[in-house]
PDB file of C-alpha atoms and ligand atoms in Angstrom:
ATOM      1  CA  MET A 159       0.175   0.051   0.064  1.00 90.00           C
ATOM      2  CA  LYS A 160       1.915   3.104  -1.257  1.00 95.00           C
ATOM      3  CA  HIS A 161      -1.199   5.348  -1.173  1.00 98.00           C
ATOM      4  CA  LEU A 162      -4.690   5.224   0.999  1.00 98.00           C
ATOM      5  CA  ILE A 163      -7.207   5.875  -0.929  1.00 98.00           C
ATOM      6  CA  LYS A 164     -10.016   3.593  -0.568  1.00 98.00           C
ATOM      7  CA  ALA A 165     -10.941   0.798   2.359  1.00 98.00           C
ATOM      8  CA  GLN A 166     -10.893  -2.090   0.541  1.00 97.00           C
ATOM      9  CA  GLN A 167      -6.546  -1.852   0.542  1.00 98.00           C
ATOM     10  CA  PHE A 168      -6.476  -3.051   4.213  1.00 98.00           C
ATOM     11  CA  THR A 169      -6.378  -6.562   4.890  1.00 97.00           C
ATOM     12  CA  PRO A 170      -7.075  -8.017   8.453  1.00 98.00           C
ATOM     13  CA  GLU A 171      -2.956  -8.490   8.598  1.00 98.00           C
ATOM     14  CA  ILE A 172      -2.781  -4.391   7.496  1.00 98.00           C
ATOM     15  CA  LEU A 173      -5.734  -3.988  10.291  1.00 98.00           C
ATOM     16  CA  GLN A 174      -3.660  -5.878  12.951  1.00 98.00           C
ATOM     17  CA  GLN A 175      -0.540  -4.390  12.561  1.00 98.00           C
ATOM     18  CA  LEU A 176      -2.402  -0.927  13.076  1.00 98.00           C
ATOM     19  CA  PHE A 177      -3.983  -1.916  15.402  1.00 98.00           C
ATOM     20  CA  SER A 178      -0.626  -2.509  16.997  1.00 98.00           C
ATOM     21  CA  LEU A 179       0.777   0.525  16.411  1.00 97.00           C
ATOM     22  CA  ALA A 180      -2.064   2.479  18.055  1.00 98.00           C
ATOM     23  CA  ASP A 181      -1.805   0.545  20.791  1.00 98.00           C
ATOM     24  CA  SER A 182       2.095   1.161  21.276  1.00 97.00           C
ATOM     25  CA  TYR A 183       2.170   4.580  21.025  1.00 95.00           C
ATOM     26  CA  GLN A 184      -0.968   4.693  24.543  1.00 92.00           C
ATOM     27  CA  GLU A 185       1.953   2.691  26.417  1.00 92.00           C
ATOM     28  CA  GLN A 186       4.520   4.643  24.676  1.00 91.00           C
ATOM     29  CA  PRO A 187       5.307   7.346  23.254  1.00 87.00           C
ATOM     30  CA  ARG A 188       7.132   7.527  20.211  1.00 92.00           C
ATOM     31  CA  LYS A 189       8.820   9.832  18.147  1.00 97.00           C
ATOM     32  CA  ALA A 190       8.654   7.954  14.524  1.00 97.00           C
ATOM     33  CA  LEU A 191       8.388  11.142  12.356  1.00 98.00           C
ATOM     34  CA  GLN A 192      11.362  12.602  13.850  1.00 97.00           C
ATOM     35  CA  ASP A 193      12.131  15.132  10.913  1.00 96.00           C
ATOM     36  CA  LYS A 194       9.403  14.837   9.229  1.00 98.00           C
ATOM     37  CA  VAL A 195       6.847  17.044   7.454  1.00 98.00           C
ATOM     38  CA  VAL A 196       3.670  16.383   6.451  1.00 98.00           C
ATOM     39  CA  ALA A 197       1.398  18.453   4.579  1.00 98.00           C
ATOM     40  CA  THR A 198      -2.618  18.416   5.185  1.00 96.00           C
ATOM     41  CA  LEU A 199      -4.281  19.389   1.835  1.00 95.00           C
ATOM     42  CA  PHE A 200      -8.208  20.370   2.948  1.00 93.00           C
ATOM     43  CA  TYR A 201     -10.555  21.536   0.305  1.00 91.00           C
ATOM     44  CA  GLN A 202     -14.120  20.605   1.745  1.00 87.00           C
ATOM     45  CA  PRO A 203     -14.684  22.183   5.805  1.00 82.00           C
ATOM     46  CA  SER A 204     -12.935  19.986   8.791  1.00 84.00           C
ATOM     47  CA  SER A 205     -12.458  20.435  11.968  1.00 84.00           C
ATOM     48  CA  ARG A 206     -11.203  16.127  13.948  1.00 87.00           C
ATOM     49  CA  THR A 207      -9.749  14.420  11.298  1.00 93.00           C
ATOM     50  CA  ARG A 208      -7.905  17.868   9.814  1.00 93.00           C
ATOM     51  CA  LEU A 209      -6.517  18.602  13.762  1.00 95.00           C
ATOM     52  CA  SER A 210      -6.618  14.487  15.044  1.00 96.00           C
ATOM     53  CA  PHE A 211      -4.241  14.158  12.272  1.00 97.00           C
ATOM     54  CA  GLU A 212      -2.284  16.946  12.641  1.00 97.00           C
ATOM     55  CA  SER A 213      -1.586  16.107  16.286  1.00 97.00           C
ATOM     56  CA  ALA A 214      -1.253  12.719  15.475  1.00 98.00           C
ATOM     57  CA  VAL A 215       1.874  14.461  13.374  1.00 98.00           C
ATOM     58  CA  HIS A 216       3.154  16.759  16.724  1.00 98.00           C
ATOM     59  CA  ARG A 217       2.883  13.639  18.552  1.00 97.00           C
ATOM     60  CA  LEU A 218       4.717  11.759  16.662  1.00 98.00           C
ATOM     61  CA  GLY A 219       7.633  14.465  16.703  1.00 98.00           C
ATOM     62  CA  GLY A 220       6.839  15.415  13.141  1.00 98.00           C
ATOM     63  CA  ASN A 221       5.726  18.752  11.641  1.00 98.00           C
ATOM     64  CA  VAL A 222       3.074  20.295   9.731  1.00 98.00           C
ATOM     65  CA  ILE A 223       2.220  22.208   6.553  1.00 97.00           C
ATOM     66  CA  SER A 224      -1.111  22.513   6.150  1.00 93.00           C
ATOM     67  CA  THR A 225      -3.678  24.558   4.057  1.00 88.00           C
ATOM     68  CA  VAL A 226      -7.541  25.303   4.326  1.00 81.00           C
ATOM     69  CA  ASN A 227      -9.970  26.111   2.097  1.00 80.00           C
ATOM     70  CA  ALA A 228      -8.383  25.289  -0.368  1.00 78.00           C
ATOM     71  CA  ARG A 229     -10.263  25.985  -3.534  1.00 78.00           C
ATOM     72  CA  GLU A 230      -9.718  29.315  -2.334  1.00 76.00           C
ATOM     73  CA  PHE A 231      -6.084  29.971  -1.039  1.00 69.00           C
ATOM     74  CA  SER A 232      -4.291  27.230  -3.233  1.00 70.00           C
ATOM     75  CA  SER A 233      -3.114  26.612  -6.674  1.00 71.00           C
ATOM     76  CA  VAL A 234      -6.550  25.409  -7.478  1.00 71.00           C
ATOM     77  CA  SER A 235      -7.865  29.096  -7.160  1.00 68.00           C
ATOM     78  CA  LYS A 236      -5.185  29.763 -10.897  1.00 73.00           C
ATOM     79  CA  GLY A 237      -6.714  26.519 -12.234  1.00 79.00           C
ATOM     80  CA  GLU A 238      -3.898  24.022 -11.387  1.00 87.00           C
ATOM     81  CA  THR A 239      -4.992  20.493 -11.613  1.00 92.00           C
ATOM     82  CA  LEU A 240      -5.174  18.308  -7.597  1.00 94.00           C
ATOM     83  CA  GLU A 241      -2.867  15.869 -10.234  1.00 95.00           C
ATOM     84  CA  ASP A 242       0.222  18.988  -9.908  1.00 94.00           C
ATOM     85  CA  THR A 243      -0.902  20.565  -6.903  1.00 94.00           C
ATOM     86  CA  LEU A 244       0.080  16.728  -5.285  1.00 96.00           C
ATOM     87  CA  GLN A 245       3.272  16.607  -7.381  1.00 95.00           C
ATOM     88  CA  VAL A 246       4.051  19.866  -6.397  1.00 94.00           C
ATOM     89  CA  ILE A 247       3.252  19.439  -2.240  1.00 96.00           C
ATOM     90  CA  SER A 248       5.455  15.727  -3.066  1.00 97.00           C
ATOM     91  CA  ALA A 249       8.800  18.283  -3.155  1.00 97.00           C
ATOM     92  CA  TYR A 250       7.517  20.050   0.208  1.00 97.00           C
ATOM     93  CA  ALA A 251       6.414  17.004   2.246  1.00 98.00           C
ATOM     94  CA  ASP A 252       6.883  13.743   3.449  1.00 98.00           C
ATOM     95  CA  ALA A 253       2.980  12.423   2.944  1.00 98.00           C
ATOM     96  CA  ILE A 254      -0.542  14.083   2.347  1.00 98.00           C
ATOM     97  CA  VAL A 255      -3.352  14.452   3.834  1.00 98.00           C
ATOM     98  CA  VAL A 256      -6.123  15.365   1.627  1.00 97.00           C
ATOM     99  CA  ARG A 257      -9.519  16.022   1.544  1.00 96.00           C
ATOM    100  CA  HIS A 258     -11.415  16.405  -1.343  1.00 94.00           C
ATOM    101  CA  ASP A 259     -14.940  17.079  -2.463  1.00 90.00           C
ATOM    102  CA  GLU A 260     -15.553  15.056  -5.729  1.00 93.00           C
ATOM    103  CA  GLU A 261     -15.013  11.007  -5.691  1.00 94.00           C
ATOM    104  CA  ASP A 262     -12.834   9.361  -7.748  1.00 93.00           C
ATOM    105  CA  VAL A 263     -10.174  12.125  -8.422  1.00 95.00           C
ATOM    106  CA  LEU A 264      -7.849  10.722  -5.674  1.00 97.00           C
ATOM    107  CA  GLU A 265      -6.477   7.601  -7.810  1.00 95.00           C
ATOM    108  CA  GLU A 266      -5.937   9.033 -11.263  1.00 95.00           C
ATOM    109  CA  ALA A 267      -4.285  12.134  -8.982  1.00 96.00           C
ATOM    110  CA  THR A 268      -2.230   9.793  -7.169  1.00 97.00           C
ATOM    111  CA  ARG A 269      -0.382   7.816  -9.593  1.00 95.00           C
ATOM    112  CA  TYR A 270       2.436   9.669 -10.131  1.00 93.00           C
ATOM    113  CA  VAL A 271       3.253  11.181  -6.441  1.00 97.00           C
ATOM    114  CA  SER A 272       6.028   9.887  -4.845  1.00 97.00           C
ATOM    115  CA  VAL A 273       5.145  10.132  -1.126  1.00 98.00           C
ATOM    116  CA  PRO A 274       2.125   8.868   0.698  1.00 98.00           C
ATOM    117  CA  VAL A 275      -1.034  10.097  -0.074  1.00 98.00           C
ATOM    118  CA  ILE A 276      -4.258   9.556   2.300  1.00 98.00           C
ATOM    119  CA  ASN A 277      -7.589  10.009   1.628  1.00 98.00           C
ATOM    120  CA  ALA A 278      -9.401  12.348   4.666  1.00 97.00           C
ATOM    121  CA  GLY A 279     -12.509  12.066   2.361  1.00 97.00           C
ATOM    122  CA  ASP A 280     -13.927  11.887  -0.794  1.00 96.00           C
ATOM    123  CA  GLY A 281     -16.788  13.306  -1.607  1.00 94.00           C
ATOM    124  CA  ALA A 282     -19.520  11.230  -0.946  1.00 95.00           C
ATOM    125  CA  ASP A 283     -17.209   8.084  -1.820  1.00 97.00           C
ATOM    126  CA  GLN A 284     -14.792   6.995   0.887  1.00 98.00           C
ATOM    127  CA  HIS A 285     -13.102   8.318   4.071  1.00 98.00           C
ATOM    128  CA  PRO A 286     -10.857   5.558   5.150  1.00 98.00           C
ATOM    129  CA  THR A 287      -9.228   6.788   7.718  1.00 98.00           C
ATOM    130  CA  GLN A 288     -12.662   7.087   9.766  1.00 98.00           C
ATOM    131  CA  ALA A 289     -13.413   3.279   9.319  1.00 98.00           C
ATOM    132  CA  LEU A 290      -9.633   2.472  10.263  1.00 98.00           C
ATOM    133  CA  LEU A 291     -10.381   4.441  13.337  1.00 98.00           C
ATOM    134  CA  ASP A 292     -14.201   2.841  13.171  1.00 98.00           C
ATOM    135  CA  ALA A 293     -12.516  -0.687  13.465  1.00 98.00           C
ATOM    136  CA  TYR A 294     -10.211  -0.011  16.382  1.00 98.00           C
ATOM    137  CA  THR A 295     -12.563   0.963  18.325  1.00 98.00           C
ATOM    138  CA  ILE A 296     -15.101  -1.914  17.922  1.00 98.00           C
ATOM    139  CA  GLN A 297     -11.609  -4.007  18.237  1.00 98.00           C
ATOM    140  CA  LYS A 298     -11.707  -2.498  22.023  1.00 98.00           C
ATOM    141  CA  GLU A 299     -15.228  -2.416  23.151  1.00 98.00           C
ATOM    142  CA  PHE A 300     -15.473  -5.938  21.530  1.00 98.00           C
ATOM    143  CA  GLY A 301     -12.817  -7.842  21.013  1.00 98.00           C
ATOM    144  CA  ARG A 302     -13.369  -8.512  17.954  1.00 98.00           C
ATOM    145  CA  LEU A 303     -14.298  -7.697  14.130  1.00 98.00           C
ATOM    146  CA  ASN A 304     -16.200 -10.484  13.563  1.00 98.00           C
ATOM    147  CA  ASN A 305     -19.967 -12.232  14.085  1.00 98.00           C
ATOM    148  CA  LEU A 306     -20.868  -8.871  14.407  1.00 98.00           C
ATOM    149  CA  HIS A 307     -24.914  -7.269  13.780  1.00 98.00           C
ATOM    150  CA  VAL A 308     -23.810  -3.863  12.478  1.00 98.00           C
ATOM    151  CA  ALA A 309     -26.519  -0.824  11.937  1.00 98.00           C
ATOM    152  CA  PHE A 310     -26.079   1.590   9.963  1.00 98.00           C
ATOM    153  CA  VAL A 311     -28.700   4.075  10.723  1.00 98.00           C
ATOM    154  CA  GLY A 312     -28.982   7.938   9.010  1.00 97.00           C
ATOM    155  CA  ASP A 313     -28.081   9.045   5.377  1.00 96.00           C
ATOM    156  CA  LEU A 314     -26.985   6.047   3.554  1.00 97.00           C
ATOM    157  CA  TYR A 315     -26.444   7.623   0.513  1.00 96.00           C
ATOM    158  CA  TYR A 316     -24.557  11.023   1.390  1.00 95.00           C
ATOM    159  CA  GLY A 317     -22.135   9.595   3.681  1.00 96.00           C
ATOM    160  CA  ARG A 318     -19.352   8.053   3.168  1.00 97.00           C
ATOM    161  CA  THR A 319     -18.553   6.403   6.323  1.00 98.00           C
ATOM    162  CA  VAL A 320     -20.110   4.126   6.175  1.00 98.00           C
ATOM    163  CA  ARG A 321     -19.218   2.947   3.361  1.00 98.00           C
ATOM    164  CA  SER A 322     -15.636   2.526   3.977  1.00 98.00           C
ATOM    165  CA  LEU A 323     -16.914   0.754   6.866  1.00 98.00           C
ATOM    166  CA  SER A 324     -18.970  -1.379   4.900  1.00 98.00           C
ATOM    167  CA  TYR A 325     -16.168  -2.785   2.747  1.00 98.00           C
ATOM    168  CA  LEU A 326     -13.761  -3.280   5.898  1.00 98.00           C
ATOM    169  CA  LEU A 327     -15.934  -5.197   8.374  1.00 98.00           C
ATOM    170  CA  THR A 328     -17.074  -7.278   4.840  1.00 98.00           C
ATOM    171  CA  LYS A 329     -13.856  -8.714   4.820  1.00 97.00           C
ATOM    172  CA  TYR A 330     -14.901 -10.015   8.080  1.00 98.00           C
ATOM    173  CA  PRO A 331     -16.609 -13.525   8.350  1.00 97.00           C
ATOM    174  CA  ASN A 332     -20.211 -13.338  10.571  1.00 98.00           C
ATOM    175  CA  ASN A 333     -21.087 -10.020   9.966  1.00 98.00           C
ATOM    176  CA  ARG A 334     -24.596  -8.313   8.793  1.00 98.00           C
ATOM    177  CA  PHE A 335     -25.535  -4.845   8.330  1.00 98.00           C
ATOM    178  CA  SER A 336     -29.384  -3.886   8.858  1.00 98.00           C
ATOM    179  CA  LEU A 337     -29.877  -0.042   6.885  1.00 98.00           C
ATOM    180  CA  VAL A 338     -32.141   2.109   8.751  1.00 98.00           C
ATOM    181  CA  SER A 339     -32.254   5.434   6.203  1.00 97.00           C
ATOM    182  CA  PRO A 340     -34.643   7.504   4.615  1.00 96.00           C
ATOM    183  CA  GLU A 341     -35.721   5.275   1.284  1.00 95.00           C
ATOM    184  CA  ASP A 342     -33.896   8.423  -0.676  1.00 93.00           C
ATOM    185  CA  LEU A 343     -31.151   8.267   1.356  1.00 95.00           C
ATOM    186  CA  SER A 344     -30.394   4.596   1.355  1.00 97.00           C
ATOM    187  CA  MET A 345     -27.282   3.009   0.724  1.00 98.00           C
ATOM    188  CA  LYS A 346     -26.036   3.309  -3.202  1.00 98.00           C
ATOM    189  CA  GLU A 347     -26.248  -0.066  -4.792  1.00 98.00           C
ATOM    190  CA  ASP A 348     -21.924  -0.780  -5.341  1.00 97.00           C
ATOM    191  CA  ILE A 349     -22.187  -1.486  -1.500  1.00 98.00           C
ATOM    192  CA  LEU A 350     -25.073  -3.647  -1.812  1.00 98.00           C
ATOM    193  CA  SER A 351     -23.899  -5.446  -5.094  1.00 98.00           C
ATOM    194  CA  TYR A 352     -20.405  -5.570  -3.082  1.00 97.00           C
ATOM    195  CA  PHE A 353     -22.205  -7.379  -0.008  1.00 98.00           C
ATOM    196  CA  GLU A 354     -24.161  -9.945  -2.146  1.00 98.00           C
ATOM    197  CA  LYS A 355     -20.436 -10.433  -3.539  1.00 97.00           C
ATOM    198  CA  LYS A 356     -18.977 -11.349  -1.021  1.00 96.00           C
ATOM    199  CA  GLY A 357     -22.168 -12.808   0.277  1.00 97.00           C
ATOM    200  CA  VAL A 358     -22.867 -10.726   3.141  1.00 98.00           C
ATOM    201  CA  SER A 359     -26.513 -11.193   4.897  1.00 98.00           C
ATOM    202  CA  PHE A 360     -28.148  -7.045   4.560  1.00 98.00           C
ATOM    203  CA  GLU A 361     -31.397  -6.202   4.824  1.00 98.00           C
ATOM    204  CA  THR A 362     -33.198  -2.735   4.955  1.00 98.00           C
ATOM    205  CA  ARG A 363     -35.178  -2.442   8.602  1.00 98.00           C
ATOM    206  CA  THR A 364     -36.652   0.404  10.998  1.00 98.00           C
ATOM    207  CA  PHE A 365     -35.125   1.785  13.693  1.00 98.00           C
ATOM    208  CA  GLU A 366     -37.050   0.254  15.923  1.00 97.00           C
ATOM    209  CA  GLU A 367     -36.783  -3.551  14.582  1.00 98.00           C
ATOM    210  CA  VAL A 368     -32.217  -2.053  14.780  1.00 98.00           C
ATOM    211  CA  LEU A 369     -32.281  -1.158  18.665  1.00 98.00           C
ATOM    212  CA  ASP A 370     -30.808  -5.464  19.777  1.00 98.00           C
ATOM    213  CA  ALA A 371     -27.574  -4.872  16.941  1.00 98.00           C
ATOM    214  CA  ASP A 372     -24.175  -4.465  18.463  1.00 98.00           C
ATOM    215  CA  ILE A 373     -23.255  -1.940  17.090  1.00 98.00           C
ATOM    216  CA  ILE A 374     -25.944   1.134  16.514  1.00 98.00           C
ATOM    217  CA  TYR A 375     -23.877   3.100  13.794  1.00 98.00           C
ATOM    218  CA  MET A 376     -25.209   6.831  13.659  1.00 98.00           C
ATOM    219  CA  THR A 377     -25.006   9.431  10.415  1.00 97.00           C
ATOM    220  CA  ARG A 378     -26.063  12.509   9.999  1.00 96.00           C
ATOM    221  CA  ALA A 379     -27.791  14.523   6.953  1.00 93.00           C
ATOM    222  CA  GLN A 380     -25.205  15.781   4.781  1.00 91.00           C
ATOM    223  CA  PHE A 381     -25.092  18.440   3.140  1.00 82.00           C
ATOM    224  CA  ILE A 382     -25.570  18.438  -0.621  1.00 75.00           C
ATOM    225  CA  ASN A 383     -25.032  20.941  -3.237  1.00 68.00           C
ATOM    226  CA  GLU A 384     -28.507  22.164  -4.730  1.00 63.00           C
ATOM    227  CA  SER A 385     -26.828  23.994  -7.543  1.00 62.00           C
ATOM    228  CA  GLU A 386     -29.975  26.845  -7.791  1.00 64.00           C
ATOM    229  CA  SER A 387     -29.677  27.159  -3.352  1.00 65.00           C
ATOM    230  CA  GLY A 388     -27.090  26.328  -2.722  1.00 69.00           C
ATOM    231  CA  TRP A 389     -25.837  23.110  -0.329  1.00 72.00           C
ATOM    232  CA  ALA A 390     -28.342  22.829   2.030  1.00 75.00           C
ATOM    233  CA  ARG A 391     -29.551  19.560   4.216  1.00 76.00           C
ATOM    234  CA  VAL A 392     -32.866  18.347   5.060  1.00 77.00           C
ATOM    235  CA  PRO A 393     -32.718  17.019   8.563  1.00 81.00           C
ATOM    236  CA  LEU A 394     -33.565  12.921   9.116  1.00 89.00           C
ATOM    237  CA  GLY A 395     -36.572  13.611  11.542  1.00 85.00           C
ATOM    238  CA  TYR A 396     -37.777  11.275  14.477  1.00 86.00           C
ATOM    239  CA  ASP A 397     -37.854   7.645  13.069  1.00 94.00           C
ATOM    240  CA  PHE A 398     -33.361   8.491  13.086  1.00 96.00           C
ATOM    241  CA  SER A 399     -33.056   9.731  16.020  1.00 96.00           C
ATOM    242  CA  LEU A 400     -31.644   8.265  19.295  1.00 98.00           C
ATOM    243  CA  THR A 401     -33.430   9.725  22.344  1.00 97.00           C
ATOM    244  CA  PRO A 402     -33.490   9.164  25.883  1.00 97.00           C
ATOM    245  CA  ASP A 403     -37.144   7.027  25.617  1.00 97.00           C
ATOM    246  CA  ILE A 404     -34.725   5.296  22.746  1.00 97.00           C
ATOM    247  CA  LEU A 405     -31.839   4.525  24.755  1.00 98.00           C
ATOM    248  CA  ASP A 406     -33.981   2.945  27.810  1.00 98.00           C
ATOM    249  CA  ARG A 407     -34.574   0.507  24.882  1.00 98.00           C
ATOM    250  CA  ILE A 408     -30.567  -0.695  23.814  1.00 98.00           C
ATOM    251  CA  PRO A 409     -29.332  -3.152  25.829  1.00 98.00           C
ATOM    252  CA  SER A 410     -26.170  -2.386  27.757  1.00 98.00           C
ATOM    253  CA  SER A 411     -24.270  -4.083  25.144  1.00 98.00           C
ATOM    254  CA  THR A 412     -24.785  -2.210  22.254  1.00 98.00           C
ATOM    255  CA  ARG A 413     -22.457   0.439  21.385  1.00 98.00           C
ATOM    256  CA  VAL A 414     -23.528   3.515  19.618  1.00 98.00           C
ATOM    257  CA  LEU A 415     -21.283   4.613  16.953  1.00 98.00           C
ATOM    258  CA  HIS A 416     -21.109   8.441  14.956  1.00 98.00           C
ATOM    259  CA  PRO A 417     -18.010   9.682  13.188  1.00 98.00           C
ATOM    260  CA  LEU A 418     -19.496  13.523  13.851  1.00 96.00           C
ATOM    261  CA  PRO A 419     -20.225  15.620  13.840  1.00 94.00           C
ATOM    262  CA  HIS A 420     -24.099  14.939  14.798  1.00 95.00           C
ATOM    263  CA  ASN A 421     -26.714  17.120  14.384  1.00 93.00           C
ATOM    264  CA  GLU A 422     -30.113  16.844  15.384  1.00 93.00           C
ATOM    265  CA  GLU A 423     -30.425  11.983  15.228  1.00 96.00           C
ATOM    266  CA  ILE A 424     -28.467  12.288  18.616  1.00 97.00           C
ATOM    267  CA  ASN A 425     -30.788  14.128  20.641  1.00 97.00           C
ATOM    268  CA  LEU A 426     -29.449  13.263  24.220  1.00 98.00           C
ATOM    269  CA  PRO A 427     -29.201  14.925  27.312  1.00 97.00           C
ATOM    270  CA  LYS A 428     -25.369  15.936  27.181  1.00 97.00           C
ATOM    271  CA  ASP A 429     -24.874  13.976  30.828  1.00 97.00           C
ATOM    272  CA  ILE A 430     -26.530  11.064  29.227  1.00 96.00           C
ATOM    273  CA  GLU A 431     -23.888  11.299  26.441  1.00 96.00           C
ATOM    274  CA  THR A 432     -20.928  11.694  28.236  1.00 95.00           C
ATOM    275  CA  THR A 433     -21.308   9.268  30.404  1.00 97.00           C
ATOM    276  CA  ASP A 434     -23.419   6.655  29.164  1.00 98.00           C
ATOM    277  CA  PRO A 435     -20.953   3.114  28.193  1.00 98.00           C
ATOM    278  CA  ARG A 436     -23.158   2.832  25.472  1.00 98.00           C
ATOM    279  CA  ILE A 437     -22.241   5.911  23.517  1.00 98.00           C
ATOM    280  CA  ALA A 438     -18.801   5.571  22.722  1.00 98.00           C
ATOM    281  CA  TYR A 439     -18.097   8.083  20.185  1.00 98.00           C
ATOM    282  CA  PHE A 440     -16.302   9.908  22.253  1.00 97.00           C
ATOM    283  CA  ARG A 441     -14.077   6.814  22.731  1.00 98.00           C
ATOM    284  CA  GLN A 442     -14.339   6.627  19.173  1.00 98.00           C
ATOM    285  CA  VAL A 443     -12.670  10.108  18.704  1.00 97.00           C
ATOM    286  CA  LYS A 444     -10.004   9.682  20.861  1.00 97.00           C
ATOM    287  CA  ASN A 445      -8.905   6.022  19.040  1.00 98.00           C
ATOM    288  CA  GLY A 446      -9.020   8.432  16.066  1.00 98.00           C
ATOM    289  CA  LEU A 447      -5.671  10.013  17.308  1.00 97.00           C
ATOM    290  CA  PHE A 448      -4.065   6.674  18.070  1.00 98.00           C
ATOM    291  CA  ALA A 449      -5.057   5.156  14.730  1.00 98.00           C
ATOM    292  CA  ARG A 450      -4.470   8.395  12.926  1.00 98.00           C
ATOM    293  CA  MET A 451      -0.407   7.876  14.342  1.00 98.00           C
ATOM    294  CA  ALA A 452      -0.420   4.776  13.206  1.00 98.00           C
ATOM    295  CA  VAL A 453      -1.486   4.730   9.353  1.00 98.00           C
ATOM    296  CA  LEU A 454       1.146   7.925   9.131  1.00 98.00           C
ATOM    297  CA  ASP A 455       4.287   6.031  10.447  1.00 98.00           C
ATOM    298  CA  TYR A 456       2.931   3.289   8.663  1.00 98.00           C
ATOM    299  CA  LEU A 457       2.986   4.485   5.363  1.00 98.00           C
ATOM    300  CA  ILE A 458       5.644   7.040   6.376  1.00 98.00           C
ATOM    301  CA  ASN A 459       8.595   4.572   7.657  1.00 97.00           C
ATOM    302  CA  LYS A 460       7.385   1.540   5.518  1.00 86.00           C
TER     303      LYS A 460
HETATM  304  C1  LIG B 749     -17.299  12.798   8.770  1.00 97.70           C
HETATM  305  C2  LIG B 749     -17.344  12.933   7.422  1.00 97.70           C
HETATM  306  O1  LIG B 749     -16.757  13.705   7.226  1.00 97.70           O
HETATM  307  O2  LIG B 749     -17.343  12.026   6.750  1.00 97.70           O
HETATM  308  N1  LIG B 749     -16.616  13.280   9.573  1.00 97.70           N
HETATM  309  C3  LIG B 749     -15.216  13.308  10.421  1.00 97.70           C
HETATM  310  O3  LIG B 749     -14.617  12.347   9.188  1.00 97.70           O
HETATM  311  N2  LIG B 749     -15.363  12.974  11.381  1.00 97.70           N
HETATM  312  C4  LIG B 749     -18.494  12.385   8.363  1.00 97.70           C
HETATM  313  C5  LIG B 749     -19.666  13.921   9.001  1.00 97.70           C
HETATM  314  O4  LIG B 749     -19.344  14.833   8.430  1.00 97.70           O
HETATM  315  O5  LIG B 749     -20.282  13.771   8.505  1.00 97.70           O
END
């Protein structure tokens, strides 16, 4: 693996190595990126992904150079192609973390880039390091990545995290998926045919029907670009919202994950969100830092 563009690139063996690396930084900090420079190039808004990557670099003793709002502030505004931008940045940095607003551009654009490029989210397609940290969290919470009932809830059409995690969890035996979304935001055909091809069981369900899943993976409604009105989002509504009443009916062994940021689909008082052990998404955020340290170390120093 030179660049990390899609979650399909992870094998169970690579994941195991990354988890061990992530564990190791928690036990003993290490300056694995001493004298290295990592560039973060973000064409879309982000707080946790960019900051967690940057924090990961700093904690490993490396340095960060960064462009946010890259459409306005980078040479893209002067008409440069992504391919050229990445090639130029590769002269300054030992790895490039890029978030882009379009799908299917990174593979082609990274073909001639000599340093590792990490996809930090590309349009409505993928977010492989989110899937990595989701899997790391599941491994920590359940001690396994197989034999799990996973319910994906919310915007499964535009949400890229559920797509990446679907690819990743399909690599482990006996996982099954329940898909809960408004009809016009249902999981795209490519993922469904991938499930079919791999013989993985999946069903469309209502939220009420999946409360006993091992993992309830909540997602927000994405903003979509409706050319006339600009960026807009339609709230998912009560049927896709985790309220205290619903939480009361979720078993103690279930874990609620969310890539964050959350909107009204998580409708819980802050004290419950913070203290209830079933709510795992703040632990997920913490795990993300170590998972990103692992992936940077792995790609840059390998
Ligand atoms: C996710 C993303 O950007 O796709 N956020 C993140 O990276 N933690 C999910 C989202 O924005 O809804």
